[in-house]
Amino acid sequence: MSSSTPYTQHRTDASAEVLLHLDDAGFRYGHRGGHIKRRRTDHRAGLHRSGHRFSRWIFRNVNLQVRRGEVLAILGRNGVGKSTLLNCLIGLNSLTEGSIHLGGEPLDSLTATERARRIAYLPQMEGRGISYTVTEYLLMGRAPYIGLFSSPSRRDREQVHTVMEELGLLDLAHSPLDELSGGQRQQVGIARTLVQDAPLIVLDEPTSALDVANQAKVLRKIRQLRDAGYGVIFTTHNPDHALLLDATVALLGVHDMPDTMPNATPQVSAHAPA
């Protein structure tokens, strides 16, 4: 992504502002359906009593931050709670303990529109079963800037066209999303995060189910986003992806640094599900 890239640039200097900050964050689901008998807490299974209910910590004691122009890779095995953590970052789930700040403001103090203007999220394999065309789908990414009863403006359409041109997607402009390959859908998903024009981009397993060639394309795009000054968070269970991007590494559910990650910067200490 060159300096001539027409859509918004977010590059700053070495003292780049903190876009996201988590402090002692923890999350657990409480079981519903009545009370249980008193019993001793089994810490080995990650189970703790809360009043009369039994609940399970998905993660705990998470501390991390992301600045402009930085890539954070959240590493952990499948099922360790990476997607749940991301859902907390974007406000779909509320933390059980700790706090999240976006741009220096508490996440829970922001409206949905304010959040969407600060953080863009791409879930795993977005686009399956969606019959909208690529252009229509990307225009939905402009929702934070369009009034409830308004239509996309000329500027919104120009923004979408610019991003499609930059990512080489113009030939797919009128193609239904559910007819694209997995690699094409992932590129379109990244394009949607860009048209949202938020400084922080969150990608959940962006290389999942992609072949090696398409994985390389996604990793190149993440590197370009970093170089353009975006903050990027992505989850993965592949340490090589973090190393290829020279990313800051947060280990979820891992308490000892693996020998294969000697240069990693562990930012996360968390309980993994049993």
PDB file of C-alpha atoms in Angstrom:
ATOM      1  CA  MET A   1       0.000   0.000   0.000  1.00  0.00           C
ATOM      2  CA  SER A   2       1.804   3.068  -1.216  1.00  0.00           C
ATOM      3  CA  SER A   3       1.712   6.572   0.164  1.00  0.00           C
ATOM      4  CA  SER A   4      -0.571   7.463  -2.737  1.00  0.00           C
ATOM      5  CA  THR A   5      -3.322   5.209  -1.443  1.00  0.00           C
ATOM      6  CA  PRO A   6      -6.459   7.381  -1.790  1.00  0.00           C
ATOM      7  CA  TYR A   7      -8.403   6.206   1.244  1.00  0.00           C
ATOM      8  CA  THR A   8      -7.647   7.409   4.754  1.00  0.00           C
ATOM      9  CA  GLN A   9      -4.069   6.985   5.983  1.00  0.00           C
ATOM     10  CA  HIS A  10      -3.479   6.389   9.697  1.00  0.00           C
ATOM     11  CA  ARG A  11       0.318   6.526   9.850  1.00  0.00           C
ATOM     12  CA  THR A  12       1.853   8.354  12.807  1.00  0.00           C
ATOM     13  CA  ASP A  13       5.303   8.645  14.364  1.00  0.00           C
ATOM     14  CA  ALA A  14       7.046   6.370  16.847  1.00  0.00           C
ATOM     15  CA  SER A  15       4.940   7.759  19.688  1.00  0.00           C
ATOM     16  CA  ALA A  16       1.781   6.483  18.002  1.00  0.00           C
ATOM     17  CA  GLU A  17      -1.355   6.724  20.082  1.00  0.00           C
ATOM     18  CA  VAL A  18      -2.799   3.688  21.797  1.00  0.00           C
ATOM     19  CA  LEU A  19      -5.895   2.537  19.925  1.00  0.00           C
ATOM     20  CA  LEU A  20      -6.890  -0.275  22.270  1.00  0.00           C
ATOM     21  CA  HIS A  21      -6.032  -1.082  25.871  1.00  0.00           C
ATOM     22  CA  LEU A  22      -7.138  -4.073  27.955  1.00  0.00           C
ATOM     23  CA  ASP A  23      -6.496  -4.105  31.676  1.00  0.00           C
ATOM     24  CA  ASP A  24      -6.872  -7.318  33.736  1.00  0.00           C
ATOM     25  CA  ALA A  25      -9.654  -8.483  31.429  1.00  0.00           C
ATOM     26  CA  GLY A  26     -11.539 -11.687  32.179  1.00  0.00           C
ATOM     27  CA  PHE A  27     -14.636 -13.403  30.812  1.00  0.00           C
ATOM     28  CA  ARG A  28     -16.724 -16.397  31.801  1.00  0.00           C
ATOM     29  CA  TYR A  29     -20.130 -17.809  30.943  1.00  0.00           C
ATOM     30  CA  GLY A  30     -22.447 -18.532  33.863  1.00  0.00           C
ATOM     31  CA  HIS A  31     -24.547 -21.674  33.752  1.00  0.00           C
ATOM     32  CA  ARG A  32     -28.282 -21.069  33.885  1.00  0.00           C
ATOM     33  CA  GLY A  33     -31.117 -23.169  35.123  1.00  0.00           C
ATOM     34  CA  GLY A  34     -31.041 -23.076  38.910  1.00  0.00           C
ATOM     35  CA  HIS A  35     -28.673 -23.330  41.815  1.00  0.00           C
ATOM     36  CA  ILE A  36     -26.158 -26.028  42.563  1.00  0.00           C
ATOM     37  CA  LYS A  37     -24.985 -27.657  45.722  1.00  0.00           C
ATOM     38  CA  ARG A  38     -21.979 -26.277  47.516  1.00  0.00           C
ATOM     39  CA  ARG A  39     -18.780 -27.819  46.310  1.00  0.00           C
ATOM     40  CA  ARG A  40     -15.088 -27.110  46.339  1.00  0.00           C
ATOM     41  CA  THR A  41     -13.673 -25.060  43.467  1.00  0.00           C
ATOM     42  CA  ASP A  42     -11.648 -27.122  41.003  1.00  0.00           C
ATOM     43  CA  HIS A  43      -8.995 -24.693  39.750  1.00  0.00           C
ATOM     44  CA  ARG A  44      -7.407 -27.319  37.530  1.00  0.00           C
ATOM     45  CA  ALA A  45     -10.530 -27.416  35.403  1.00  0.00           C
ATOM     46  CA  GLY A  46     -10.811 -23.632  35.326  1.00  0.00           C
ATOM     47  CA  LEU A  47     -14.039 -23.740  37.327  1.00  0.00           C
ATOM     48  CA  HIS A  48     -14.901 -21.216  40.027  1.00  0.00           C
ATOM     49  CA  ARG A  49     -17.967 -20.584  42.151  1.00  0.00           C
ATOM     50  CA  SER A  50     -19.819 -17.314  41.694  1.00  0.00           C
ATOM     51  CA  GLY A  51     -22.520 -17.010  44.351  1.00  0.00           C
ATOM     52  CA  HIS A  52     -24.557 -20.187  44.003  1.00  0.00           C
ATOM     53  CA  ARG A  53     -23.773 -20.668  40.333  1.00  0.00           C
ATOM     54  CA  PHE A  54     -20.959 -22.558  38.696  1.00  0.00           C
ATOM     55  CA  SER A  55     -19.196 -20.856  35.789  1.00  0.00           C
ATOM     56  CA  ARG A  56     -16.173 -21.386  33.613  1.00  0.00           C
ATOM     57  CA  TRP A  57     -13.413 -18.876  32.898  1.00  0.00           C
ATOM     58  CA  ILE A  58     -12.749 -18.558  29.178  1.00  0.00           C
ATOM     59  CA  PHE A  59      -9.842 -16.187  29.780  1.00  0.00           C
ATOM     60  CA  ARG A  60      -8.553 -14.137  32.678  1.00  0.00           C
ATOM     61  CA  ASN A  61      -5.826 -11.603  33.529  1.00  0.00           C
ATOM     62  CA  VAL A  62      -5.541 -10.365  29.933  1.00  0.00           C
ATOM     63  CA  ASN A  63      -3.430  -7.211  29.586  1.00  0.00           C
ATOM     64  CA  LEU A  64      -2.529  -5.806  26.186  1.00  0.00           C
ATOM     65  CA  GLN A  65      -2.492  -2.701  24.034  1.00  0.00           C
ATOM     66  CA  VAL A  66      -2.310  -1.889  20.328  1.00  0.00           C
ATOM     67  CA  ARG A  67      -0.938   1.294  18.785  1.00  0.00           C
ATOM     68  CA  ARG A  68      -1.254   2.750  15.314  1.00  0.00           C
ATOM     69  CA  GLY A  69       1.075   1.027  12.873  1.00  0.00           C
ATOM     70  CA  GLU A  70       1.301  -2.121  15.019  1.00  0.00           C
ATOM     71  CA  VAL A  71       0.223  -5.718  14.373  1.00  0.00           C
ATOM     72  CA  LEU A  72      -0.809  -7.859  17.335  1.00  0.00           C
ATOM     73  CA  ALA A  73      -1.086 -11.608  16.757  1.00  0.00           C
ATOM     74  CA  ILE A  74      -3.157 -13.479  19.342  1.00  0.00           C
ATOM     75  CA  LEU A  75      -1.856 -17.038  19.384  1.00  0.00           C
ATOM     76  CA  GLY A  76      -3.579 -20.028  20.907  1.00  0.00           C
ATOM     77  CA  ARG A  77      -4.868 -23.470  20.063  1.00  0.00           C
ATOM     78  CA  ASN A  78      -8.368 -23.971  18.707  1.00  0.00           C
ATOM     79  CA  GLY A  79     -11.014 -23.602  21.401  1.00  0.00           C
ATOM     80  CA  VAL A  80      -8.864 -21.581  23.789  1.00  0.00           C
ATOM     81  CA  GLY A  81     -11.118 -18.512  23.605  1.00  0.00           C
ATOM     82  CA  LYS A  82      -9.557 -16.327  20.899  1.00  0.00           C
ATOM     83  CA  SER A  83     -12.873 -15.544  19.192  1.00  0.00           C
ATOM     84  CA  THR A  84     -14.528 -14.872  22.554  1.00  0.00           C
ATOM     85  CA  LEU A  85     -11.791 -12.364  23.346  1.00  0.00           C
ATOM     86  CA  LEU A  86     -12.386 -10.606  20.029  1.00  0.00           C
ATOM     87  CA  ASN A  87     -16.132 -10.500  20.714  1.00  0.00           C
ATOM     88  CA  CYS A  88     -15.326  -8.651  23.933  1.00  0.00           C
ATOM     89  CA  LEU A  89     -13.062  -6.211  22.078  1.00  0.00           C
ATOM     90  CA  ILE A  90     -15.851  -5.190  19.718  1.00  0.00           C
ATOM     91  CA  GLY A  91     -18.556  -5.098  22.385  1.00  0.00           C
ATOM     92  CA  LEU A  92     -20.565  -8.208  21.478  1.00  0.00           C
ATOM     93  CA  ASN A  93     -19.730  -9.686  24.880  1.00  0.00           C
ATOM     94  CA  SER A  94     -19.221  -7.789  28.134  1.00  0.00           C
ATOM     95  CA  LEU A  95     -16.218  -8.556  30.294  1.00  0.00           C
ATOM     96  CA  THR A  96     -16.776 -10.299  33.611  1.00  0.00           C
ATOM     97  CA  GLU A  97     -13.890  -8.320  35.079  1.00  0.00           C
ATOM     98  CA  GLY A  98     -11.354  -5.739  33.946  1.00  0.00           C
ATOM     99  CA  SER A  99     -11.732  -2.972  31.374  1.00  0.00           C
ATOM    100  CA  ILE A 100     -11.380  -2.164  27.672  1.00  0.00           C
ATOM    101  CA  HIS A 101     -10.580   1.308  26.328  1.00  0.00           C
ATOM    102  CA  LEU A 102     -10.885   2.342  22.683  1.00  0.00           C
ATOM    103  CA  GLY A 103      -8.994   5.501  21.828  1.00  0.00           C
ATOM    104  CA  GLY A 104      -8.688   6.299  25.523  1.00  0.00           C
ATOM    105  CA  GLU A 105     -12.427   5.990  26.236  1.00  0.00           C
ATOM    106  CA  PRO A 106     -14.187   3.095  28.008  1.00  0.00           C
ATOM    107  CA  LEU A 107     -15.675   0.734  25.438  1.00  0.00           C
ATOM    108  CA  ASP A 108     -18.994   0.524  27.270  1.00  0.00           C
ATOM    109  CA  SER A 109     -19.357   4.323  27.159  1.00  0.00           C
ATOM    110  CA  LEU A 110     -19.398   4.367  23.344  1.00  0.00           C
ATOM    111  CA  THR A 111     -22.450   3.945  21.143  1.00  0.00           C
ATOM    112  CA  ALA A 112     -22.493   1.226  18.486  1.00  0.00           C
ATOM    113  CA  THR A 113     -21.821   3.847  15.817  1.00  0.00           C
ATOM    114  CA  GLU A 114     -18.897   5.310  17.750  1.00  0.00           C
ATOM    115  CA  ARG A 115     -17.405   1.854  18.161  1.00  0.00           C
ATOM    116  CA  ALA A 116     -17.808   1.093  14.457  1.00  0.00           C
ATOM    117  CA  ARG A 117     -15.909   4.264  13.569  1.00  0.00           C
ATOM    118  CA  ARG A 118     -12.990   3.167  15.756  1.00  0.00           C
ATOM    119  CA  ILE A 119     -12.768  -0.572  15.217  1.00  0.00           C
ATOM    120  CA  ALA A 120     -13.615  -2.732  12.182  1.00  0.00           C
ATOM    121  CA  TYR A 121     -14.136  -6.472  12.610  1.00  0.00           C
ATOM    122  CA  LEU A 122     -13.939  -9.375  10.169  1.00  0.00           C
ATOM    123  CA  PRO A 123     -15.241 -12.695  11.571  1.00  0.00           C
ATOM    124  CA  GLN A 124     -14.076 -16.081  10.335  1.00  0.00           C
ATOM    125  CA  MET A 125     -14.934 -16.839   6.696  1.00  0.00           C
ATOM    126  CA  GLU A 126     -17.373 -13.957   6.325  1.00  0.00           C
ATOM    127  CA  GLY A 127     -19.588 -14.078   3.247  1.00  0.00           C
ATOM    128  CA  ARG A 128     -20.846 -17.644   3.139  1.00  0.00           C
ATOM    129  CA  GLY A 129     -24.507 -17.772   2.181  1.00  0.00           C
ATOM    130  CA  ILE A 130     -24.660 -14.030   1.405  1.00  0.00           C
ATOM    131  CA  SER A 131     -26.200 -13.275  -2.000  1.00  0.00           C
ATOM    132  CA  TYR A 132     -25.441  -9.541  -2.095  1.00  0.00           C
ATOM    133  CA  THR A 133     -23.020  -8.401  -4.765  1.00  0.00           C
ATOM    134  CA  VAL A 134     -19.535  -7.367  -3.717  1.00  0.00           C
ATOM    135  CA  THR A 135     -20.394  -3.684  -4.213  1.00  0.00           C
ATOM    136  CA  GLU A 136     -23.583  -3.956  -2.152  1.00  0.00           C
ATOM    137  CA  TYR A 137     -21.761  -5.795   0.608  1.00  0.00           C
ATOM    138  CA  LEU A 138     -18.966  -3.229   0.752  1.00  0.00           C
ATOM    139  CA  LEU A 139     -21.435  -0.344   0.879  1.00  0.00           C
ATOM    140  CA  MET A 140     -22.789  -1.877   4.099  1.00  0.00           C
ATOM    141  CA  GLY A 141     -19.397  -1.142   5.596  1.00  0.00           C
ATOM    142  CA  ARG A 142     -20.206   2.552   5.278  1.00  0.00           C
ATOM    143  CA  ALA A 143     -23.187   2.174   7.642  1.00  0.00           C
ATOM    144  CA  PRO A 144     -21.518   4.124  10.518  1.00  0.00           C
ATOM    145  CA  TYR A 145     -21.505   7.203   8.270  1.00  0.00           C
ATOM    146  CA  ILE A 146     -24.970   6.834   6.712  1.00  0.00           C
ATOM    147  CA  GLY A 147     -28.140   8.026   8.416  1.00  0.00           C
ATOM    148  CA  LEU A 148     -30.757   5.466   9.417  1.00  0.00           C
ATOM    149  CA  PHE A 149     -33.135   6.447   6.613  1.00  0.00           C
ATOM    150  CA  SER A 150     -30.492   7.660   4.164  1.00  0.00           C
ATOM    151  CA  SER A 151     -28.921   6.079   1.111  1.00  0.00           C
ATOM    152  CA  PRO A 152     -25.188   5.807   0.416  1.00  0.00           C
ATOM    153  CA  SER A 153     -23.819   9.094  -0.863  1.00  0.00           C
ATOM    154  CA  ARG A 154     -21.579   9.682  -3.837  1.00  0.00           C
ATOM    155  CA  ARG A 155     -18.655   9.862  -1.431  1.00  0.00           C
ATOM    156  CA  ASP A 156     -19.579   6.460   0.032  1.00  0.00           C
ATOM    157  CA  ARG A 157     -19.682   4.911  -3.435  1.00  0.00           C
ATOM    158  CA  GLU A 158     -16.376   6.526  -4.371  1.00  0.00           C
ATOM    159  CA  GLN A 159     -14.829   5.130  -1.193  1.00  0.00           C
ATOM    160  CA  VAL A 160     -15.990   1.626  -2.097  1.00  0.00           C
ATOM    161  CA  HIS A 161     -14.727   1.968  -5.686  1.00  0.00           C
ATOM    162  CA  THR A 162     -11.347   3.214  -4.473  1.00  0.00           C
ATOM    163  CA  VAL A 163     -10.873   0.293  -2.085  1.00  0.00           C
ATOM    164  CA  MET A 164     -11.954  -2.259  -4.712  1.00  0.00           C
ATOM    165  CA  GLU A 165      -9.492  -0.742  -7.169  1.00  0.00           C
ATOM    166  CA  GLU A 166      -6.674  -0.778  -4.611  1.00  0.00           C
ATOM    167  CA  LEU A 167      -7.301  -4.448  -3.763  1.00  0.00           C
ATOM    168  CA  GLY A 168      -7.862  -5.546  -7.375  1.00  0.00           C
ATOM    169  CA  LEU A 169     -11.520  -6.399  -6.854  1.00  0.00           C
ATOM    170  CA  LEU A 170     -13.187  -4.309  -9.577  1.00  0.00           C
ATOM    171  CA  ASP A 171     -13.767  -7.370 -11.773  1.00  0.00           C
ATOM    172  CA  LEU A 172     -15.832  -8.846  -8.930  1.00  0.00           C
ATOM    173  CA  ALA A 173     -17.926  -5.723  -8.308  1.00  0.00           C
ATOM    174  CA  HIS A 174     -21.198  -7.267  -9.519  1.00  0.00           C
ATOM    175  CA  SER A 175     -20.508 -10.851  -8.445  1.00  0.00           C
ATOM    176  CA  PRO A 176     -22.667 -12.389  -5.694  1.00  0.00           C
ATOM    177  CA  LEU A 177     -20.590 -12.953  -2.599  1.00  0.00           C
ATOM    178  CA  ASP A 178     -21.694 -16.570  -2.184  1.00  0.00           C
ATOM    179  CA  GLU A 179     -20.308 -17.437  -5.627  1.00  0.00           C
ATOM    180  CA  LEU A 180     -16.752 -16.374  -4.789  1.00  0.00           C
ATOM    181  CA  SER A 181     -13.922 -18.644  -3.725  1.00  0.00           C
ATOM    182  CA  GLY A 182     -12.779 -18.651  -0.110  1.00  0.00           C
ATOM    183  CA  GLY A 183      -9.737 -16.555  -0.970  1.00  0.00           C
ATOM    184  CA  GLN A 184     -11.823 -14.013  -2.877  1.00  0.00           C
ATOM    185  CA  ARG A 185     -14.343 -13.736  -0.033  1.00  0.00           C
ATOM    186  CA  GLN A 186     -11.542 -13.092   2.440  1.00  0.00           C
ATOM    187  CA  GLN A 187     -10.135 -10.314   0.251  1.00  0.00           C
ATOM    188  CA  VAL A 188     -13.614  -8.788   0.010  1.00  0.00           C
ATOM    189  CA  GLY A 189     -13.979  -9.058   3.790  1.00  0.00           C
ATOM    190  CA  ILE A 190     -10.745  -7.141   4.300  1.00  0.00           C
ATOM    191  CA  ALA A 191     -11.983  -4.563   1.789  1.00  0.00           C
ATOM    192  CA  ARG A 192     -15.108  -4.091   3.885  1.00  0.00           C
ATOM    193  CA  THR A 193     -13.036  -3.346   6.981  1.00  0.00           C
ATOM    194  CA  LEU A 194     -11.190  -0.698   4.957  1.00  0.00           C
ATOM    195  CA  VAL A 195     -14.297   1.073   3.683  1.00  0.00           C
ATOM    196  CA  GLN A 196     -15.423   1.296   7.311  1.00  0.00           C
ATOM    197  CA  ASP A 197     -12.503   3.728   7.713  1.00  0.00           C
ATOM    198  CA  ALA A 198     -11.650   2.752  11.299  1.00  0.00           C
ATOM    199  CA  PRO A 199      -8.044   3.025  12.532  1.00  0.00           C
ATOM    200  CA  LEU A 200      -8.126  -0.413  14.219  1.00  0.00           C
ATOM    201  CA  ILE A 201      -8.856  -3.600  12.264  1.00  0.00           C
ATOM    202  CA  VAL A 202      -9.648  -6.920  13.966  1.00  0.00           C
ATOM    203  CA  LEU A 203      -9.444 -10.158  11.962  1.00  0.00           C
ATOM    204  CA  ASP A 204     -10.568 -13.514  13.369  1.00  0.00           C
ATOM    205  CA  GLU A 205      -8.476 -16.355  11.879  1.00  0.00           C
ATOM    206  CA  PRO A 206      -8.128 -14.504   8.535  1.00  0.00           C
ATOM    207  CA  THR A 207      -6.112 -17.340   6.937  1.00  0.00           C
ATOM    208  CA  SER A 208      -8.380 -20.144   8.147  1.00  0.00           C
ATOM    209  CA  ALA A 209      -9.348 -22.676   5.440  1.00  0.00           C
ATOM    210  CA  LEU A 210      -7.279 -20.866   2.785  1.00  0.00           C
ATOM    211  CA  ASP A 211      -4.615 -22.480   0.622  1.00  0.00           C
ATOM    212  CA  VAL A 212      -0.999 -21.375   0.942  1.00  0.00           C
ATOM    213  CA  ALA A 213      -1.197 -18.866  -1.923  1.00  0.00           C
ATOM    214  CA  ASN A 214      -4.248 -17.112  -0.485  1.00  0.00           C
ATOM    215  CA  GLN A 215      -2.760 -17.165   3.007  1.00  0.00           C
ATOM    216  CA  ALA A 216       0.245 -15.300   1.601  1.00  0.00           C
ATOM    217  CA  LYS A 217      -2.054 -12.693   0.024  1.00  0.00           C
ATOM    218  CA  VAL A 218      -3.822 -12.073   3.325  1.00  0.00           C
ATOM    219  CA  LEU A 219      -0.537 -11.766   5.228  1.00  0.00           C
ATOM    220  CA  ARG A 220       0.796  -9.295   2.645  1.00  0.00           C
ATOM    221  CA  LYS A 221      -2.334  -7.214   3.053  1.00  0.00           C
ATOM    222  CA  ILE A 222      -1.951  -7.159   6.839  1.00  0.00           C
ATOM    223  CA  ARG A 223       1.634  -5.971   6.404  1.00  0.00           C
ATOM    224  CA  GLN A 224       0.446  -3.219   4.046  1.00  0.00           C
ATOM    225  CA  LEU A 225      -2.194  -2.125   6.530  1.00  0.00           C
ATOM    226  CA  ARG A 226       0.448  -1.888   9.238  1.00  0.00           C
ATOM    227  CA  ASP A 227       2.716   0.146   6.957  1.00  0.00           C
ATOM    228  CA  ALA A 228      -0.184   2.508   6.224  1.00  0.00           C
ATOM    229  CA  GLY A 229      -0.519   3.147   9.954  1.00  0.00           C
ATOM    230  CA  TYR A 230      -3.512   1.003  10.844  1.00  0.00           C
ATOM    231  CA  GLY A 231      -3.537  -0.994  14.040  1.00  0.00           C
ATOM    232  CA  VAL A 232      -4.251  -4.655  13.264  1.00  0.00           C
ATOM    233  CA  ILE A 233      -5.217  -7.500  15.587  1.00  0.00           C
ATOM    234  CA  PHE A 234      -5.533 -11.008  14.204  1.00  0.00           C
ATOM    235  CA  THR A 235      -5.972 -14.421  15.764  1.00  0.00           C
ATOM    236  CA  THR A 236      -4.122 -17.510  14.621  1.00  0.00           C
ATOM    237  CA  HIS A 237      -2.877 -20.879  15.822  1.00  0.00           C
ATOM    238  CA  ASN A 238       0.109 -20.690  13.436  1.00  0.00           C
ATOM    239  CA  PRO A 239       3.202 -19.034  14.995  1.00  0.00           C
ATOM    240  CA  ASP A 240       4.804 -18.691  11.547  1.00  0.00           C
ATOM    241  CA  HIS A 241       2.245 -16.063  10.568  1.00  0.00           C
ATOM    242  CA  ALA A 242       3.181 -13.892  13.526  1.00  0.00           C
ATOM    243  CA  LEU A 243       6.877 -14.263  12.739  1.00  0.00           C
ATOM    244  CA  LEU A 244       6.397 -13.414   9.057  1.00  0.00           C
ATOM    245  CA  LEU A 245       4.664 -10.171  10.038  1.00  0.00           C
ATOM    246  CA  ASP A 246       7.153  -9.321  12.797  1.00  0.00           C
ATOM    247  CA  ALA A 247       4.071  -8.947  14.978  1.00  0.00           C
ATOM    248  CA  THR A 248       3.793  -8.389  18.678  1.00  0.00           C
ATOM    249  CA  VAL A 249       2.622 -11.734  20.042  1.00  0.00           C
ATOM    250  CA  ALA A 250       0.031 -12.362  22.737  1.00  0.00           C
ATOM    251  CA  LEU A 251      -0.266 -15.931  23.978  1.00  0.00           C
ATOM    252  CA  LEU A 252      -3.749 -16.975  25.079  1.00  0.00           C
ATOM    253  CA  GLY A 253      -3.926 -20.010  27.332  1.00  0.00           C
ATOM    254  CA  VAL A 254      -0.133 -20.495  27.293  1.00  0.00           C
ATOM    255  CA  HIS A 255       1.824 -19.784  30.467  1.00  0.00           C
ATOM    256  CA  ASP A 256       5.299 -20.837  29.314  1.00  0.00           C
ATOM    257  CA  MET A 257       6.993 -19.351  26.234  1.00  0.00           C
ATOM    258  CA  PRO A 258       7.426 -22.024  23.540  1.00  0.00           C
ATOM    259  CA  ASP A 259      10.994 -22.578  22.331  1.00  0.00           C
ATOM    260  CA  THR A 260       9.771 -21.887  18.810  1.00  0.00           C
ATOM    261  CA  MET A 261       8.885 -18.279  19.754  1.00  0.00           C
ATOM    262  CA  PRO A 262      12.119 -16.908  21.273  1.00  0.00           C
ATOM    263  CA  ASN A 263      11.435 -13.332  20.181  1.00  0.00           C
ATOM    264  CA  ALA A 264       7.772 -13.236  21.094  1.00  0.00           C
ATOM    265  CA  THR A 265       6.398 -10.551  23.364  1.00  0.00           C
ATOM    266  CA  PRO A 266       3.850 -12.293  25.598  1.00  0.00           C
ATOM    267  CA  GLN A 267       1.124  -9.835  26.558  1.00  0.00           C
ATOM    268  CA  VAL A 268      -1.556 -12.276  27.612  1.00  0.00           C
ATOM    269  CA  SER A 269      -1.763 -14.562  30.612  1.00  0.00           C
ATOM    270  CA  ALA A 270      -5.076 -16.354  30.627  1.00  0.00           C
ATOM    271  CA  HIS A 271      -6.885 -19.441  31.835  1.00  0.00           C
ATOM    272  CA  ALA A 272      -7.709 -21.796  28.979  1.00  0.00           C
ATOM    273  CA  PRO A 273     -10.965 -23.751  28.988  1.00  0.00           C
ATOM    274  CA  ALA A 274     -10.662 -27.261  30.367  1.00  0.00           C
TER     275      ALA A 274
END
